[in-house]
Amino acid sequence: MQEKDTLHRFIIERTNVRGEWVHLDATWQAVLERADYPDTVRETLGEAMAAVALLAATIKFEGSLILQINGDGPLKMLVVQATGQRTLRGLAHWEGEVPAGDLAARFGNGRIVITIDPGEGKERYQGVVGLIGDNLTEALEDYFERSEQLPTRLWLASDQGSAAGLLLQRLPGAEPDPDAWNRATMLAETVSGEELLGLDASEVLHRLYHEEDVRLFGREPVSFRCTCSRERVEDMIRQLGAEEARGIIEEQGSISVNCDFCNAHYGLDAVDVEKLFTATDHPPVTKTRH
Ligand SMILES: [Zn+2]
């Protein structure tokens, strides 16, 4: 029985090498249900989902990690968000035919933006790099190199049923086994997409590292969840301003907002809108973070 929607951490004992393995199933299906993605878009989005799940798990935080890729090619935009609670959501926008091939063929001239929002009003961190490489793995590894983060390697795979990935990271500090990082990454180079998608964490790690002393930590469940809410929609309309909002009501009778991530629909009629703008005597609504 394969472990579904699961993240596992592991360490190679007596080295500075740590890693993670992730397998997304229902989480990935929940994303696919909401749009009819062409194969090439689906493949990139699935890999991005696995990558973001892995990257979010490398940092301790309550907030969210967002990977966004924008380009001027047929694949216009891809965004995946993970929270500290191991929830994920993601989507992509495309136009016309998206060819197979490298990232440039799909996204055109593009850039990667990684945003870490620690939540609780703490400062956001944002890193931006040009989109370089044949695939998402190369682009993200390039990002890590340029942003001088810990040495990080990724192996990603996705198909219609699931998305999966493996991450290796070299922790700072004195390395008791100087060859360990080399050895670990060279062995991981031999993992195939079929193995990532078809095997459990323990099977993948046995296949790669049966000669190493690997400690595999317990299962961490991953799930799909959208962070949209009526409250956030109301905040958005407040920011639009009373005049603009009343204008839409006059023209269309109501304000209708659809969430692209989960297809949730939020509708506000004239009374709802007036309530938003007459409640200004009250203290501002505190935002709840999800
Ligand atoms: Zn939503």
mmCIF file of C-alpha atoms and ligand atoms in Angstrom:
data_model
loop_
_atom_site.group_PDB
_atom_site.id
_atom_site.type_symbol
_atom_site.label_atom_id
_atom_site.label_comp_id
_atom_site.label_asym_id
_atom_site.label_seq_id
_atom_site.Cartn_x
_atom_site.Cartn_y
_atom_site.Cartn_z
ATOM 1 C CA MET A 1 0.000 0.000 0.000
ATOM 2 C CA GLN A 2 1.603 3.239 -1.073
ATOM 3 C CA GLU A 3 1.632 6.145 1.315
ATOM 4 C CA LYS A 4 -0.557 8.897 -0.104
ATOM 5 C CA ASP A 5 -0.366 12.649 0.481
ATOM 6 C CA THR A 6 2.628 12.268 2.721
ATOM 7 C CA LEU A 7 5.870 14.030 3.460
ATOM 8 C CA HIS A 8 8.766 12.294 5.189
ATOM 9 C CA ARG A 9 11.987 13.827 6.415
ATOM 10 C CA PHE A 10 15.172 11.819 6.691
ATOM 11 C CA ILE A 11 18.789 12.266 7.613
ATOM 12 C CA ILE A 12 21.858 10.338 6.653
ATOM 13 C CA GLU A 13 23.425 9.621 10.022
ATOM 14 C CA ARG A 14 26.842 11.095 10.855
ATOM 15 C CA THR A 15 26.689 13.493 7.886
ATOM 16 C CA ASN A 16 25.301 17.000 7.298
ATOM 17 C CA VAL A 17 22.947 15.671 4.637
ATOM 18 C CA ARG A 18 19.257 15.847 5.290
ATOM 19 C CA GLY A 19 16.392 15.196 2.954
ATOM 20 C CA GLU A 20 12.676 15.023 2.348
ATOM 21 C CA TRP A 21 10.398 12.894 0.235
ATOM 22 C CA VAL A 22 6.868 13.892 -0.748
ATOM 23 C CA HIS A 23 3.999 12.163 -2.537
ATOM 24 C CA LEU A 24 0.872 14.111 -3.498
ATOM 25 C CA ASP A 25 -2.292 12.282 -4.504
ATOM 26 C CA ALA A 26 -5.704 13.645 -3.427
ATOM 27 C CA THR A 27 -3.910 16.985 -2.971
ATOM 28 C CA TRP A 28 -2.860 16.915 -6.616
ATOM 29 C CA GLN A 29 -6.259 15.628 -7.796
ATOM 30 C CA ALA A 30 -7.978 18.545 -6.056
ATOM 31 C CA VAL A 31 -5.877 20.918 -8.187
ATOM 32 C CA LEU A 32 -6.504 18.988 -11.419
ATOM 33 C CA GLU A 33 -10.272 18.877 -10.829
ATOM 34 C CA ARG A 34 -10.508 22.625 -11.202
ATOM 35 C CA ALA A 35 -9.047 23.115 -14.647
ATOM 36 C CA ASP A 36 -8.527 21.090 -17.802
ATOM 37 C CA TYR A 37 -4.764 21.481 -18.083
ATOM 38 C CA PRO A 38 -2.911 20.448 -21.241
ATOM 39 C CA ASP A 39 -0.280 17.743 -20.546
ATOM 40 C CA THR A 40 2.691 20.113 -20.655
ATOM 41 C CA VAL A 41 1.089 22.554 -18.206
ATOM 42 C CA ARG A 42 -0.025 19.741 -15.927
ATOM 43 C CA GLU A 43 3.475 18.298 -15.818
ATOM 44 C CA THR A 44 5.058 21.615 -14.806
ATOM 45 C CA LEU A 45 2.348 22.394 -12.269
ATOM 46 C CA GLY A 46 2.656 18.941 -10.669
ATOM 47 C CA GLU A 47 6.406 19.329 -10.318
ATOM 48 C CA ALA A 48 5.900 22.782 -8.846
ATOM 49 C CA MET A 49 3.429 21.373 -6.289
ATOM 50 C CA ALA A 50 5.943 18.739 -5.176
ATOM 51 C CA ALA A 51 8.767 21.304 -5.091
ATOM 52 C CA VAL A 52 6.801 23.782 -2.976
ATOM 53 C CA ALA A 53 5.738 21.066 -0.528
ATOM 54 C CA LEU A 54 9.406 20.100 -0.113
ATOM 55 C CA LEU A 55 10.730 23.658 0.146
ATOM 56 C CA ALA A 56 8.073 24.728 2.651
ATOM 57 C CA ALA A 57 9.038 21.807 4.863
ATOM 58 C CA THR A 58 12.672 22.971 5.008
ATOM 59 C CA ILE A 59 11.678 26.056 6.988
ATOM 60 C CA LYS A 60 9.889 26.334 10.298
ATOM 61 C CA PHE A 61 7.054 28.787 9.942
ATOM 62 C CA GLU A 62 3.371 29.432 10.452
ATOM 63 C CA GLY A 63 2.824 31.450 7.318
ATOM 64 C CA SER A 64 3.086 30.553 3.669
ATOM 65 C CA LEU A 65 5.621 29.925 0.940
ATOM 66 C CA ILE A 66 4.585 30.963 -2.557
ATOM 67 C CA LEU A 67 6.288 30.026 -5.802
ATOM 68 C CA GLN A 68 5.198 32.093 -8.768
ATOM 69 C CA ILE A 69 6.486 31.906 -12.320
ATOM 70 C CA ASN A 70 5.471 34.524 -14.867
ATOM 71 C CA GLY A 71 6.406 34.516 -18.525
ATOM 72 C CA ASP A 72 5.553 36.009 -21.882
ATOM 73 C CA GLY A 73 5.211 32.580 -23.533
ATOM 74 C CA PRO A 74 2.156 30.328 -23.845
ATOM 75 C CA LEU A 75 2.396 29.324 -20.188
ATOM 76 C CA LYS A 76 1.701 32.738 -18.692
ATOM 77 C CA MET A 77 1.610 32.139 -14.986
ATOM 78 C CA LEU A 78 1.981 29.364 -12.488
ATOM 79 C CA VAL A 79 1.530 29.770 -8.769
ATOM 80 C CA VAL A 80 1.708 27.304 -5.895
ATOM 81 C CA GLN A 81 1.276 28.132 -2.243
ATOM 82 C CA ALA A 82 2.083 25.993 0.789
ATOM 83 C CA THR A 83 1.353 26.753 4.408
ATOM 84 C CA GLY A 84 3.177 25.725 7.558
ATOM 85 C CA GLN A 85 0.297 23.306 8.177
ATOM 86 C CA ARG A 86 1.313 21.351 5.050
ATOM 87 C CA THR A 87 -1.623 22.518 2.966
ATOM 88 C CA LEU A 88 -1.150 23.286 -0.712
ATOM 89 C CA ARG A 89 -3.001 25.006 -3.503
ATOM 90 C CA GLY A 90 -1.924 25.901 -7.005
ATOM 91 C CA LEU A 91 -2.968 26.872 -10.505
ATOM 92 C CA ALA A 92 -1.626 27.833 -13.903
ATOM 93 C CA HIS A 93 -2.821 30.102 -16.698
ATOM 94 C CA TRP A 94 -1.978 29.389 -20.302
ATOM 95 C CA GLU A 95 -2.960 30.493 -23.777
ATOM 96 C CA GLY A 96 -3.029 28.366 -26.916
ATOM 97 C CA GLU A 97 -0.671 25.455 -27.409
ATOM 98 C CA VAL A 98 1.994 24.939 -24.756
ATOM 99 C CA PRO A 99 4.818 22.955 -26.373
ATOM 100 C CA ALA A 100 6.891 20.281 -24.689
ATOM 101 C CA GLY A 101 10.512 21.281 -24.284
ATOM 102 C CA ASP A 102 12.493 23.413 -21.914
ATOM 103 C CA LEU A 103 11.212 26.164 -19.665
ATOM 104 C CA ALA A 104 11.857 28.848 -22.275
ATOM 105 C CA ALA A 105 9.623 26.992 -24.760
ATOM 106 C CA ARG A 106 6.811 26.934 -22.217
ATOM 107 C CA PHE A 107 7.155 30.210 -20.335
ATOM 108 C CA GLY A 108 9.091 32.337 -22.834
ATOM 109 C CA ASN A 109 11.043 35.016 -21.019
ATOM 110 C CA GLY A 110 10.134 34.431 -17.447
ATOM 111 C CA ARG A 111 11.051 34.900 -13.841
ATOM 112 C CA ILE A 112 10.640 32.983 -10.635
ATOM 113 C CA VAL A 113 9.458 34.737 -7.525
ATOM 114 C CA ILE A 114 9.625 32.952 -4.203
ATOM 115 C CA THR A 115 7.838 34.672 -1.350
ATOM 116 C CA ILE A 116 8.043 33.561 2.244
ATOM 117 C CA ASP A 117 5.398 35.174 4.375
ATOM 118 C CA PRO A 118 6.136 34.165 7.969
ATOM 119 C CA GLY A 119 2.719 35.388 9.078
ATOM 120 C CA GLU A 120 1.926 37.130 12.365
ATOM 121 C CA GLY A 121 2.816 40.480 10.806
ATOM 122 C CA LYS A 122 6.477 39.519 10.374
ATOM 123 C CA GLU A 123 8.387 40.809 7.383
ATOM 124 C CA ARG A 124 7.977 39.002 4.085
ATOM 125 C CA TYR A 125 10.989 37.727 2.256
ATOM 126 C CA GLN A 126 10.963 37.768 -1.529
ATOM 127 C CA GLY A 127 13.560 36.439 -3.958
ATOM 128 C CA VAL A 128 13.379 36.954 -7.717
ATOM 129 C CA VAL A 129 15.524 35.303 -10.386
ATOM 130 C CA GLY A 130 15.296 34.905 -14.140
ATOM 131 C CA LEU A 131 13.910 31.606 -15.359
ATOM 132 C CA ILE A 132 16.931 29.547 -16.422
ATOM 133 C CA GLY A 133 17.274 25.847 -17.145
ATOM 134 C CA ASP A 134 15.629 23.028 -18.999
ATOM 135 C CA ASN A 135 13.161 22.191 -16.267
ATOM 136 C CA LEU A 136 11.809 23.383 -12.957
ATOM 137 C CA THR A 137 14.409 21.428 -10.993
ATOM 138 C CA GLU A 138 17.272 23.249 -12.706
ATOM 139 C CA ALA A 139 15.554 26.610 -12.354
ATOM 140 C CA LEU A 140 15.025 26.134 -8.623
ATOM 141 C CA GLU A 141 18.548 24.873 -8.049
ATOM 142 C CA ASP A 142 19.805 27.944 -9.892
ATOM 143 C CA TYR A 143 17.619 30.052 -7.613
ATOM 144 C CA PHE A 144 19.159 28.436 -4.533
ATOM 145 C CA GLU A 145 22.657 29.018 -5.827
ATOM 146 C CA ARG A 146 22.043 32.702 -6.563
ATOM 147 C CA SER A 147 20.226 33.454 -3.346
ATOM 148 C CA GLU A 148 23.062 31.832 -1.367
ATOM 149 C CA GLN A 149 20.764 29.520 0.501
ATOM 150 C CA LEU A 150 21.869 26.128 1.736
ATOM 151 C CA PRO A 151 23.037 23.808 -1.047
ATOM 152 C CA THR A 152 19.818 22.148 -2.178
ATOM 153 C CA ARG A 153 19.041 19.564 -4.846
ATOM 154 C CA LEU A 154 15.624 18.481 -6.076
ATOM 155 C CA TRP A 155 14.212 15.583 -8.078
ATOM 156 C CA LEU A 156 10.612 16.034 -9.223
ATOM 157 C CA ALA A 157 8.044 14.005 -11.125
ATOM 158 C CA SER A 158 4.348 14.239 -11.897
ATOM 159 C CA ASP A 159 1.685 12.477 -13.906
ATOM 160 C CA GLN A 160 -2.114 12.470 -13.977
ATOM 161 C CA GLY A 161 -2.365 10.479 -10.757
ATOM 162 C CA SER A 162 0.265 11.986 -8.501
ATOM 163 C CA ALA A 163 3.166 14.344 -8.040
ATOM 164 C CA ALA A 164 6.278 13.410 -6.095
ATOM 165 C CA GLY A 165 9.696 14.683 -5.218
ATOM 166 C CA LEU A 166 12.915 14.204 -3.354
ATOM 167 C CA LEU A 167 15.005 16.968 -1.783
ATOM 168 C CA LEU A 168 18.529 16.882 -0.420
ATOM 169 C CA GLN A 169 20.010 19.696 1.578
ATOM 170 C CA ARG A 170 23.459 20.170 3.028
ATOM 171 C CA LEU A 171 23.368 21.705 6.461
ATOM 172 C CA PRO A 172 26.109 24.134 7.498
ATOM 173 C CA GLY A 173 28.721 23.224 10.058
ATOM 174 C CA ALA A 174 31.627 20.829 10.283
ATOM 175 C CA GLU A 175 30.978 17.849 8.048
ATOM 176 C CA PRO A 176 32.140 14.631 9.699
ATOM 177 C CA ASP A 177 32.010 12.865 6.330
ATOM 178 C CA PRO A 178 33.342 15.252 3.625
ATOM 179 C CA ASP A 179 32.315 12.976 0.747
ATOM 180 C CA ALA A 180 28.757 12.490 2.016
ATOM 181 C CA TRP A 181 27.087 15.269 0.010
ATOM 182 C CA ASN A 182 28.733 14.125 -3.220
ATOM 183 C CA ARG A 183 27.786 10.535 -2.609
ATOM 184 C CA ALA A 184 24.199 11.351 -1.639
ATOM 185 C CA THR A 185 23.530 13.581 -4.655
ATOM 186 C CA MET A 186 25.205 11.203 -7.123
ATOM 187 C CA LEU A 187 23.078 8.336 -5.904
ATOM 188 C CA ALA A 188 19.946 10.491 -6.035
ATOM 189 C CA GLU A 189 20.784 11.319 -9.668
ATOM 190 C CA THR A 190 19.912 7.716 -10.459
ATOM 191 C CA VAL A 191 16.305 7.971 -9.226
ATOM 192 C CA SER A 192 13.728 7.867 -12.024
ATOM 193 C CA GLY A 193 10.397 9.638 -12.264
ATOM 194 C CA GLU A 194 8.649 6.244 -12.180
ATOM 195 C CA GLU A 195 10.403 5.395 -8.935
ATOM 196 C CA LEU A 196 9.480 8.717 -7.340
ATOM 197 C CA LEU A 197 5.855 8.249 -8.357
ATOM 198 C CA GLY A 198 5.630 4.515 -7.711
ATOM 199 C CA LEU A 199 7.645 3.788 -4.582
ATOM 200 C CA ASP A 200 7.252 4.623 -0.895
ATOM 201 C CA ALA A 201 9.760 6.778 0.952
ATOM 202 C CA SER A 202 11.372 3.752 2.579
ATOM 203 C CA GLU A 203 11.619 1.954 -0.774
ATOM 204 C CA VAL A 204 13.199 4.954 -2.518
ATOM 205 C CA LEU A 205 15.661 5.434 0.328
ATOM 206 C CA HIS A 206 16.538 1.763 0.409
ATOM 207 C CA ARG A 207 17.044 1.762 -3.353
ATOM 208 C CA LEU A 208 19.363 4.798 -3.174
ATOM 209 C CA TYR A 209 21.017 4.548 0.216
ATOM 210 C CA HIS A 210 21.044 0.932 1.360
ATOM 211 C CA GLU A 211 24.750 1.305 2.097
ATOM 212 C CA GLU A 212 24.172 4.392 4.230
ATOM 213 C CA ASP A 213 22.685 4.690 7.687
ATOM 214 C CA VAL A 214 19.449 6.548 6.993
ATOM 215 C CA ARG A 215 16.998 7.640 9.655
ATOM 216 C CA LEU A 216 13.483 8.109 8.288
ATOM 217 C CA PHE A 217 11.157 10.267 10.394
ATOM 218 C CA GLY A 218 7.414 9.765 10.794
ATOM 219 C CA ARG A 219 4.709 10.530 8.271
ATOM 220 C CA GLU A 220 3.522 14.143 7.902
ATOM 221 C CA PRO A 221 0.170 14.391 6.129
ATOM 222 C CA VAL A 222 -0.186 16.882 3.271
ATOM 223 C CA SER A 223 -3.528 18.141 1.970
ATOM 224 C CA PHE A 224 -5.187 20.519 -0.416
ATOM 225 C CA ARG A 225 -6.691 23.586 1.170
ATOM 226 C CA CYS A 226 -7.575 26.929 -0.216
ATOM 227 C CA THR A 227 -6.931 29.967 1.949
ATOM 228 C CA CYS A 228 -9.672 32.065 0.382
ATOM 229 C CA SER A 229 -12.557 33.219 2.589
ATOM 230 C CA ARG A 230 -15.488 35.588 2.568
ATOM 231 C CA GLU A 231 -13.575 37.772 4.993
ATOM 232 C CA ARG A 232 -10.700 38.161 2.526
ATOM 233 C CA VAL A 233 -13.093 38.991 -0.284
ATOM 234 C CA GLU A 234 -14.699 41.648 1.930
ATOM 235 C CA ASP A 235 -11.267 43.101 2.700
ATOM 236 C CA MET A 236 -10.558 43.246 -1.007
ATOM 237 C CA ILE A 237 -13.793 45.127 -1.694
ATOM 238 C CA ARG A 238 -13.062 47.533 1.159
ATOM 239 C CA GLN A 239 -9.737 48.294 -0.502
ATOM 240 C CA LEU A 240 -11.557 48.927 -3.765
ATOM 241 C CA GLY A 241 -13.381 51.780 -2.023
ATOM 242 C CA ALA A 242 -17.035 52.635 -1.518
ATOM 243 C CA GLU A 243 -17.476 54.533 -4.781
ATOM 244 C CA GLU A 244 -16.103 51.753 -6.967
ATOM 245 C CA ALA A 245 -18.027 49.033 -5.100
ATOM 246 C CA ARG A 246 -21.334 50.928 -5.274
ATOM 247 C CA GLY A 247 -20.672 51.514 -8.981
ATOM 248 C CA ILE A 248 -20.463 47.752 -9.605
ATOM 249 C CA ILE A 249 -23.651 47.171 -7.604
ATOM 250 C CA GLU A 250 -25.456 49.812 -9.678
ATOM 251 C CA GLU A 251 -24.303 48.245 -12.920
ATOM 252 C CA GLN A 252 -24.563 44.554 -12.107
ATOM 253 C CA GLY A 253 -26.797 44.305 -9.058
ATOM 254 C CA SER A 254 -24.184 42.393 -7.076
ATOM 255 C CA ILE A 255 -20.466 41.830 -6.745
ATOM 256 C CA SER A 256 -19.400 38.365 -7.707
ATOM 257 C CA VAL A 257 -15.953 36.962 -6.937
ATOM 258 C CA ASN A 258 -14.708 33.529 -7.947
ATOM 259 C CA CYS A 259 -11.619 31.929 -6.445
ATOM 260 C CA ASP A 260 -9.420 30.516 -9.220
ATOM 261 C CA PHE A 261 -7.741 28.094 -6.835
ATOM 262 C CA CYS A 262 -10.832 26.290 -5.541
ATOM 263 C CA ASN A 263 -13.740 27.637 -7.639
ATOM 264 C CA ALA A 264 -15.432 28.963 -4.508
ATOM 265 C CA HIS A 265 -17.967 31.673 -5.309
ATOM 266 C CA TYR A 266 -18.533 34.742 -3.158
ATOM 267 C CA GLY A 267 -21.489 36.993 -3.869
ATOM 268 C CA LEU A 268 -22.260 40.336 -2.236
ATOM 269 C CA ASP A 269 -25.477 42.239 -2.818
ATOM 270 C CA ALA A 270 -26.204 45.920 -2.184
ATOM 271 C CA VAL A 271 -26.930 45.337 1.502
ATOM 272 C CA ASP A 272 -23.708 43.361 2.021
ATOM 273 C CA VAL A 273 -21.693 46.108 0.358
ATOM 274 C CA GLU A 274 -23.309 48.894 2.397
ATOM 275 C CA LYS A 275 -22.541 46.945 5.547
ATOM 276 C CA LEU A 276 -18.846 46.945 4.604
ATOM 277 C CA PHE A 277 -18.722 50.712 4.259
ATOM 278 C CA THR A 278 -21.020 51.803 7.064
ATOM 279 C CA ALA A 279 -19.146 49.839 9.687
ATOM 280 C CA THR A 280 -16.221 52.283 9.596
ATOM 281 C CA ASP A 281 -16.873 53.423 13.170
ATOM 282 C CA HIS A 282 -15.898 49.992 14.341
ATOM 283 C CA PRO A 283 -12.291 48.993 14.748
ATOM 284 C CA PRO A 284 -10.878 47.437 11.580
ATOM 285 C CA VAL A 285 -11.548 43.759 11.190
ATOM 286 C CA THR A 286 -8.565 41.748 12.275
ATOM 287 C CA LYS A 287 -7.337 39.470 9.573
ATOM 288 C CA THR A 288 -7.198 35.853 10.457
ATOM 289 C CA ARG A 289 -4.429 33.961 8.784
ATOM 290 C CA HIS A 290 -4.887 30.503 7.471
HETATM 291 ZN ZN ZN B 1 -10.328 29.418 -2.841
#
